[in-house]
PDB file of C-alpha atoms in Angstrom:
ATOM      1  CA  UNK A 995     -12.663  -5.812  12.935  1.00 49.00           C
ATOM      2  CA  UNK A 996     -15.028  -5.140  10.402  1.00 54.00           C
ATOM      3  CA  UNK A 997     -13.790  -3.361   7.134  1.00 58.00           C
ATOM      4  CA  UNK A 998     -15.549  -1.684   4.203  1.00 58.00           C
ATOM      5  CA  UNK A 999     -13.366  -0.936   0.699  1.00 59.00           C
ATOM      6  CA  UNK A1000     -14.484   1.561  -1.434  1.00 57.00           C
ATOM      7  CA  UNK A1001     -12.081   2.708  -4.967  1.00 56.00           C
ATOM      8  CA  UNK A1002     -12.470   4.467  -7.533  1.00 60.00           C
ATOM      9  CA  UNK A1003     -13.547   2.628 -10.239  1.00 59.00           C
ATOM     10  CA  UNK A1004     -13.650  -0.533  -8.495  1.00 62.00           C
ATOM     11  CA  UNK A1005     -16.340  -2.557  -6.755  1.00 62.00           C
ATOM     12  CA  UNK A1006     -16.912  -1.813  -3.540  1.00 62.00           C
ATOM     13  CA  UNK A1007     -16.739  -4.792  -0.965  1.00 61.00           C
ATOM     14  CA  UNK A1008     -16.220  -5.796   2.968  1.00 63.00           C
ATOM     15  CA  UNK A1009     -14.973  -8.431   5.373  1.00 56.00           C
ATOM     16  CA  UNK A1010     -14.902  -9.216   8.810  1.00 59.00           C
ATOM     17  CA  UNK A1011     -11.774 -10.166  10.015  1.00 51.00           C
ATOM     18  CA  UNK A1012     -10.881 -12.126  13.046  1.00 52.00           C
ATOM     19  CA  UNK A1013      -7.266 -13.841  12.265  1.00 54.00           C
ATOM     20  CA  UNK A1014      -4.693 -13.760   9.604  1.00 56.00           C
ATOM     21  CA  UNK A1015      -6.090 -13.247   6.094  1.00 56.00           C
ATOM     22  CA  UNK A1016      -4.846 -15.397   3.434  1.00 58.00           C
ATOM     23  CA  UNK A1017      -5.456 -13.977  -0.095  1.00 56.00           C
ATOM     24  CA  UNK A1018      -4.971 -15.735  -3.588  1.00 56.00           C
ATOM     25  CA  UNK A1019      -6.813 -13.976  -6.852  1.00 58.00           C
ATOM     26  CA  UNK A1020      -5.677 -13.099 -10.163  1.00 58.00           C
ATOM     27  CA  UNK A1021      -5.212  -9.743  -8.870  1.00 61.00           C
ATOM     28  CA  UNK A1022      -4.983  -8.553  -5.585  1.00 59.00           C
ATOM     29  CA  UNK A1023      -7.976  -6.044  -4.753  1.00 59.00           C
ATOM     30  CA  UNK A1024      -6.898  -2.377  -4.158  1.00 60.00           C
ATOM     31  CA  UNK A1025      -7.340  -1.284  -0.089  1.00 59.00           C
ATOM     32  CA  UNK A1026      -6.414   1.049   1.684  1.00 59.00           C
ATOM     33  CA  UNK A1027      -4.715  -0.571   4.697  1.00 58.00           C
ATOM     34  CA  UNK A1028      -3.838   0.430   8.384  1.00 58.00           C
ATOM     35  CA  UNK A1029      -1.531  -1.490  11.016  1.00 60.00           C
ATOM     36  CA  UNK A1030      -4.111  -3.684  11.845  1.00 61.00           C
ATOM     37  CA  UNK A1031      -3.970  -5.516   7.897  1.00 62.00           C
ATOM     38  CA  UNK A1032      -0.801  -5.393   7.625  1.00 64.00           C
ATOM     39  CA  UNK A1033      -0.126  -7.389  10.531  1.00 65.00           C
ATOM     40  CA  UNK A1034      -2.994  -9.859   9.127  1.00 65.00           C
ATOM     41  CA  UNK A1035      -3.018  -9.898   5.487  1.00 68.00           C
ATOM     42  CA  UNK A1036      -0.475 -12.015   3.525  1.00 69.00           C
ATOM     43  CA  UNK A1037      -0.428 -11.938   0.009  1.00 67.00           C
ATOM     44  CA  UNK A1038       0.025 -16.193  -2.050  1.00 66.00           C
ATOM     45  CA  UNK A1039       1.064 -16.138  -5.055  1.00 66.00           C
ATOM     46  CA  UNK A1040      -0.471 -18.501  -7.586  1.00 63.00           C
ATOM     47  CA  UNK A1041       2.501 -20.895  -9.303  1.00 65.00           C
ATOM     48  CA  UNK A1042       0.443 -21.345 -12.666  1.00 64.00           C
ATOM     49  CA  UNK A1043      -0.825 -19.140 -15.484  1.00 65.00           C
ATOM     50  CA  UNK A1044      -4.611 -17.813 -14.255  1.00 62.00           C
ATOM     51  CA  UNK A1045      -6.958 -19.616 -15.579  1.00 59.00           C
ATOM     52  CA  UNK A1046      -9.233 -17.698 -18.451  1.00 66.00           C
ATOM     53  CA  UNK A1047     -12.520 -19.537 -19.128  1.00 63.00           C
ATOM     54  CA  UNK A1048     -13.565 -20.224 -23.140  1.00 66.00           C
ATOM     55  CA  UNK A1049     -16.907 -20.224 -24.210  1.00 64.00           C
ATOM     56  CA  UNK A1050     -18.577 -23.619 -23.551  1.00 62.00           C
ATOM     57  CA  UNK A1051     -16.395 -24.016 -20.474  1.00 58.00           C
ATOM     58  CA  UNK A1052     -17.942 -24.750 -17.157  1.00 61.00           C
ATOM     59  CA  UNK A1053     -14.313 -23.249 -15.635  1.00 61.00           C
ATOM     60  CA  UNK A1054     -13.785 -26.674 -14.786  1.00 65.00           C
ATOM     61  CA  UNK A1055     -16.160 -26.456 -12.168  1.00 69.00           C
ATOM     62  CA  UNK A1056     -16.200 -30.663 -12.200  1.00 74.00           C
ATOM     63  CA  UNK A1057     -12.510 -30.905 -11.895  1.00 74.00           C
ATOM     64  CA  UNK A1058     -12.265 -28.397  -9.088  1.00 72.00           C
ATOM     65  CA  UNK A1059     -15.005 -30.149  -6.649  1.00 74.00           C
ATOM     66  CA  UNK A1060     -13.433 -33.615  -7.372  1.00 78.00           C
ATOM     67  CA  UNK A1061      -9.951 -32.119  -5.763  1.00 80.00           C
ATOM     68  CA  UNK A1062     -11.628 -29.189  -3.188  1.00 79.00           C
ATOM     69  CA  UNK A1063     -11.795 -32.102  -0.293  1.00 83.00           C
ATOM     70  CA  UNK A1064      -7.999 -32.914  -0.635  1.00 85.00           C
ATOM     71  CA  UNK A1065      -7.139 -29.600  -0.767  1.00 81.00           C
ATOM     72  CA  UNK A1066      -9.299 -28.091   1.886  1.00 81.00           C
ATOM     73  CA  UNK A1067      -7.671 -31.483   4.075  1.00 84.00           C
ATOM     74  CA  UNK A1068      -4.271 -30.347   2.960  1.00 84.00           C
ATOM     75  CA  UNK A1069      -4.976 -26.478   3.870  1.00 81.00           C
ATOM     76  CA  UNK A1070      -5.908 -28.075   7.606  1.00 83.00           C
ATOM     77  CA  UNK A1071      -3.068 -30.084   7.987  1.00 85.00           C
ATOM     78  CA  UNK A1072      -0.921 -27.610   7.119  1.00 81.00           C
ATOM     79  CA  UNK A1073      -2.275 -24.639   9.356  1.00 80.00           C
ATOM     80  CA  UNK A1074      -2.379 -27.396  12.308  1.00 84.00           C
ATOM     81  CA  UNK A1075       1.065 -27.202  11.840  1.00 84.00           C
ATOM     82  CA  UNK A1076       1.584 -24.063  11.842  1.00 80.00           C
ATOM     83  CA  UNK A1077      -0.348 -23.847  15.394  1.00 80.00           C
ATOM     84  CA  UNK A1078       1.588 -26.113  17.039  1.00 85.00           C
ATOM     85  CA  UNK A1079       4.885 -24.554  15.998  1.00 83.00           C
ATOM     86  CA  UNK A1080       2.674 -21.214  17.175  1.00 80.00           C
ATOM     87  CA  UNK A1081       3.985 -19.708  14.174  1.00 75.00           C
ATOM     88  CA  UNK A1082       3.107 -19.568  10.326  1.00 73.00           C
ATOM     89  CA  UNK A1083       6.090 -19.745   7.690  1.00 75.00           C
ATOM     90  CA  UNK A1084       6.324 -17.128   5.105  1.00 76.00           C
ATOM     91  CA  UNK A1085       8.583 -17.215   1.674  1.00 76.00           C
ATOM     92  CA  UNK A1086      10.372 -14.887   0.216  1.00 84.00           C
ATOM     93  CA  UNK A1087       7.882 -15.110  -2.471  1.00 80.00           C
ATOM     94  CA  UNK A1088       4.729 -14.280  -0.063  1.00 77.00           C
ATOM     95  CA  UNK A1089       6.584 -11.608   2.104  1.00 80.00           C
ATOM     96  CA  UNK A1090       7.678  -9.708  -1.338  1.00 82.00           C
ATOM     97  CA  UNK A1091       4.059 -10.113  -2.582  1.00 77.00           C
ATOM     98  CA  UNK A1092       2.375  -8.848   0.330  1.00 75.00           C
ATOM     99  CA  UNK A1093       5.075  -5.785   0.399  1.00 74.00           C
ATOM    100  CA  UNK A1094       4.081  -5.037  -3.143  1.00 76.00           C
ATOM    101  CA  UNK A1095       0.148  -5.154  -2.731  1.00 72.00           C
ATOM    102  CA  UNK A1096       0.468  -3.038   0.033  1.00 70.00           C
ATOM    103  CA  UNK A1097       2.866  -0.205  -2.024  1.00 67.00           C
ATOM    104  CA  UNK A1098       0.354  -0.862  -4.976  1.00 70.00           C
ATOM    105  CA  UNK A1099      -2.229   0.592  -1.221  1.00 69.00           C
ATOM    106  CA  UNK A1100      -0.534   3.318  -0.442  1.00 75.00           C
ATOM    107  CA  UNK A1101      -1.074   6.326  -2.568  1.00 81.00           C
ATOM    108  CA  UNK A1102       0.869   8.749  -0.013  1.00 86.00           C
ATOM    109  CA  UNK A1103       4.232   6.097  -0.854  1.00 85.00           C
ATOM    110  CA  UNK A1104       3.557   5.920  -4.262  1.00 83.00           C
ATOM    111  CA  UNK A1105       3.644   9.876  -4.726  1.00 87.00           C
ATOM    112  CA  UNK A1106       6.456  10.022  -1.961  1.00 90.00           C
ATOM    113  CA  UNK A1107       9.041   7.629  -4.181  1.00 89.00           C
ATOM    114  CA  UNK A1108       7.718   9.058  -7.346  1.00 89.00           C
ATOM    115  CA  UNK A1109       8.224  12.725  -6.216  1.00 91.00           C
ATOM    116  CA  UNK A1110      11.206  13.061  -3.581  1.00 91.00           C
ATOM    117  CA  UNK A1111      14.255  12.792  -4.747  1.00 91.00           C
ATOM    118  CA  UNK A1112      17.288  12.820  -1.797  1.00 91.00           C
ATOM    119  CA  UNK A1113      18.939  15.893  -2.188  1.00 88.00           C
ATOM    120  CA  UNK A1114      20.783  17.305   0.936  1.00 86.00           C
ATOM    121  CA  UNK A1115      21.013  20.958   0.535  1.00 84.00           C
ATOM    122  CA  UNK A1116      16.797  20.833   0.012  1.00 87.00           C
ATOM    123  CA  UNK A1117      14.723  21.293   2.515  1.00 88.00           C
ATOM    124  CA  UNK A1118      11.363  22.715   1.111  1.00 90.00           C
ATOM    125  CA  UNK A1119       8.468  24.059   2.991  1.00 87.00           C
ATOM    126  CA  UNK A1120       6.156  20.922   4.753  1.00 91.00           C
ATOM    127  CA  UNK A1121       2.704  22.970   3.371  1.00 91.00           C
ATOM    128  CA  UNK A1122       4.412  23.487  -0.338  1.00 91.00           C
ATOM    129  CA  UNK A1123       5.618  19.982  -0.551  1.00 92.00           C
ATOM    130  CA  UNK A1124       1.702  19.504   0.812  1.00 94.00           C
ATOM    131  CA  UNK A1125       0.091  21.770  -1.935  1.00 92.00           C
ATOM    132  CA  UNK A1126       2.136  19.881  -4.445  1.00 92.00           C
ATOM    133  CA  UNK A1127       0.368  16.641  -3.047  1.00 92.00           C
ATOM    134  CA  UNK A1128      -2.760  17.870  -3.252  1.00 91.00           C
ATOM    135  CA  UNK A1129      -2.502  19.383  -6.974  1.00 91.00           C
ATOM    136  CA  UNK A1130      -1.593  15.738  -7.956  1.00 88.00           C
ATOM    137  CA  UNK A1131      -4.357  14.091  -6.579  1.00 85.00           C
ATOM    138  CA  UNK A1132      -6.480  16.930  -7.834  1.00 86.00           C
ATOM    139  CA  UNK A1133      -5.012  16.173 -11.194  1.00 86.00           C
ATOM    140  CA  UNK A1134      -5.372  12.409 -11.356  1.00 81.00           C
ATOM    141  CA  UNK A1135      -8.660  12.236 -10.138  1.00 79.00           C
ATOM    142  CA  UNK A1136      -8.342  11.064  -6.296  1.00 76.00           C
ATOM    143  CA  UNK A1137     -10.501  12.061  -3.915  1.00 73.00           C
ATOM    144  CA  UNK A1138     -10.506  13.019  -0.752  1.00 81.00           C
ATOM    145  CA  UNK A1139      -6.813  13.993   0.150  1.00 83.00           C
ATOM    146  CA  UNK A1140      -6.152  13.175   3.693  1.00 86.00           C
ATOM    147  CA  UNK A1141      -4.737  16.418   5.963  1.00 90.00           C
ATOM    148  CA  UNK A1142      -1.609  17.951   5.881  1.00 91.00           C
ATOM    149  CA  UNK A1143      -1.291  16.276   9.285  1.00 92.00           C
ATOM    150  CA  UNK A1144      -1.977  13.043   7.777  1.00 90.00           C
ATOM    151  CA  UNK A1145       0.196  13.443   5.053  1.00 91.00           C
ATOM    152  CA  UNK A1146       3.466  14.484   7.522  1.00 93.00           C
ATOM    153  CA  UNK A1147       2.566  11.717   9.922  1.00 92.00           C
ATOM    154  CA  UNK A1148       3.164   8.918   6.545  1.00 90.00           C
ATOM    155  CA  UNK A1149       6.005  10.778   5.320  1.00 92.00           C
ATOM    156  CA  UNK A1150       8.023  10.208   8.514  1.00 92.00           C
ATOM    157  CA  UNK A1151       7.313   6.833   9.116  1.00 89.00           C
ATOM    158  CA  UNK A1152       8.462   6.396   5.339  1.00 89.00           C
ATOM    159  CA  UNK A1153      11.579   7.597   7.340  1.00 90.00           C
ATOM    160  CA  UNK A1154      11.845  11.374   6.137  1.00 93.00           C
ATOM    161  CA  UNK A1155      12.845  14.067   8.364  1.00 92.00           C
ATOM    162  CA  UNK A1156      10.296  16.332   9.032  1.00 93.00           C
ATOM    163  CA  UNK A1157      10.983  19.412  11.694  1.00 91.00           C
ATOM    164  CA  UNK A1158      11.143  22.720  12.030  1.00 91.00           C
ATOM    165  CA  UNK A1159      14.034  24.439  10.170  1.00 89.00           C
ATOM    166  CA  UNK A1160      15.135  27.596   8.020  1.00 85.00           C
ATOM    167  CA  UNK A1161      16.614  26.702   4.149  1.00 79.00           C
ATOM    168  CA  UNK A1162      20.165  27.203   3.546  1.00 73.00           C
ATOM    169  CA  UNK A1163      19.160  27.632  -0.184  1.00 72.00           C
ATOM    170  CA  UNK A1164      15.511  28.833  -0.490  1.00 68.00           C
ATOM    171  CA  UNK A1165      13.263  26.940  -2.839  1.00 70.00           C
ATOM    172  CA  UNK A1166      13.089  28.274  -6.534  1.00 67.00           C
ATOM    173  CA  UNK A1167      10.334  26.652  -7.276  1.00 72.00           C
ATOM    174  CA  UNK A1168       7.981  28.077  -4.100  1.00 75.00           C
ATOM    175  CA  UNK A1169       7.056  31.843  -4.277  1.00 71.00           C
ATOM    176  CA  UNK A1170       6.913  31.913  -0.361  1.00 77.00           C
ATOM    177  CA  UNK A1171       9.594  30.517   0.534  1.00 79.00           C
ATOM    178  CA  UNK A1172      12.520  33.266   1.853  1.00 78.00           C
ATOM    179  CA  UNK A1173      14.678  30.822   3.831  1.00 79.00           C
ATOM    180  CA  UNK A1174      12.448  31.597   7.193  1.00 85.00           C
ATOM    181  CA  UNK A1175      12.379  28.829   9.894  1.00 88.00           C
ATOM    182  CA  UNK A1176       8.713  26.881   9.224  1.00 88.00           C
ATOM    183  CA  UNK A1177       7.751  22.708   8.830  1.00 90.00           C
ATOM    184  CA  UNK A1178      10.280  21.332   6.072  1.00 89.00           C
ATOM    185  CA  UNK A1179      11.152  18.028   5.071  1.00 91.00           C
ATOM    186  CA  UNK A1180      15.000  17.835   5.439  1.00 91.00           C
ATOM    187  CA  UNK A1181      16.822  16.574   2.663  1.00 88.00           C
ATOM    188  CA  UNK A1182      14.721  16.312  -0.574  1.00 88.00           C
ATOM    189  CA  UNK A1183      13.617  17.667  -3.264  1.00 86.00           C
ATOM    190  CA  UNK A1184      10.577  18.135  -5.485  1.00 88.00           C
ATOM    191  CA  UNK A1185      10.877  16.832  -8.985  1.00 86.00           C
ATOM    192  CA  UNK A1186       7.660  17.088 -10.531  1.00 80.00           C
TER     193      UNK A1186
END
């Protein structure tokens, strides 16, 4: 699989990717991720303070070749083990990591849990709650706001109900809405 990351902002870059990725940086890079990474990518945490290079320093560059053969041997040992037992161990610590990068990912799940509040007698119109996605983005500079489709698809695998219903109480805040069966997400509500 070959992947190219583009964000605003941000440099650009790409990999090819052929088994699990490992990553380790000061900061995680900001992708946009599908099944496919997820299944892959693990986030490591570093265990000391990152390291912020002074003027006259050669980042340790010395220091760092002397131990790069012991670690790169340690690195192997350590995935051979991991292929024997046919499985790699994961810590709390990595699993929580890699759960945050990818939330940091997601701008649909970001908006969703920022957003949505669980309200049970709300069930505003699927295209409003849409509109109200798209004015955000619109407002904070994204680009490219995926479909409506799109957009429905994420929201129920984030585990909302979406379906075809009529609104006990209509909502206030949408013009259109008159209680009429149409696409609603069951059980929220907007807070802006």
């Amino acid at each position: 699989m070959q992947c190219c990351f583009f964000h605003i902002g941000q440099d650009s870059f790409s990999f090819t990717n052929h088994a699990k990725l490992l990553f380790t940086a000061n900061e995680a890079p900001a992708i946009k991720s599908n099944e496919g990474l997820r299944r892959r990518i693990k986030i490591l945490i570093a265990k000391s303070s990152p390291h912020v290079a002074t003027s006259g320093d050669d980042d340790h560059y010395t220091e760092y070749m002397k131990e790069r053969g012991a670690f790169v041997y340690y690195a192997m040992s350590l995935y051979m083990e991991a292929k024997n037992r046919r499985k790699m161990s994961l810590t709390k610590d990595i699993e929580d990591a890699t759960a945050e990068w990818f939330l940091k990912g997601d701008d649909i799940e970001n908006w969703v849990n920022e957003h949505l509040v669980e309200d049970t007698n709300s069930r505003p119109r699927s295209n409003w709650i849409y509109n109200e996605l798209k004015d955000y983005w619109a407002e904070n500079g994204l680009e490219k706001v995926p479909s409506s489709k799109t957009v429905m698809a994420r929201i129920r695998e984030l585990g909302y109900d979406v379906r075809k219903n009529n609104a006990i109480f209509p909502n206030g805040e949408d013009g259109d809405d008159k209680g009429q069966v149409a696409q609603r997400v069951i059980g929220v509500r907007y807070c802006s």
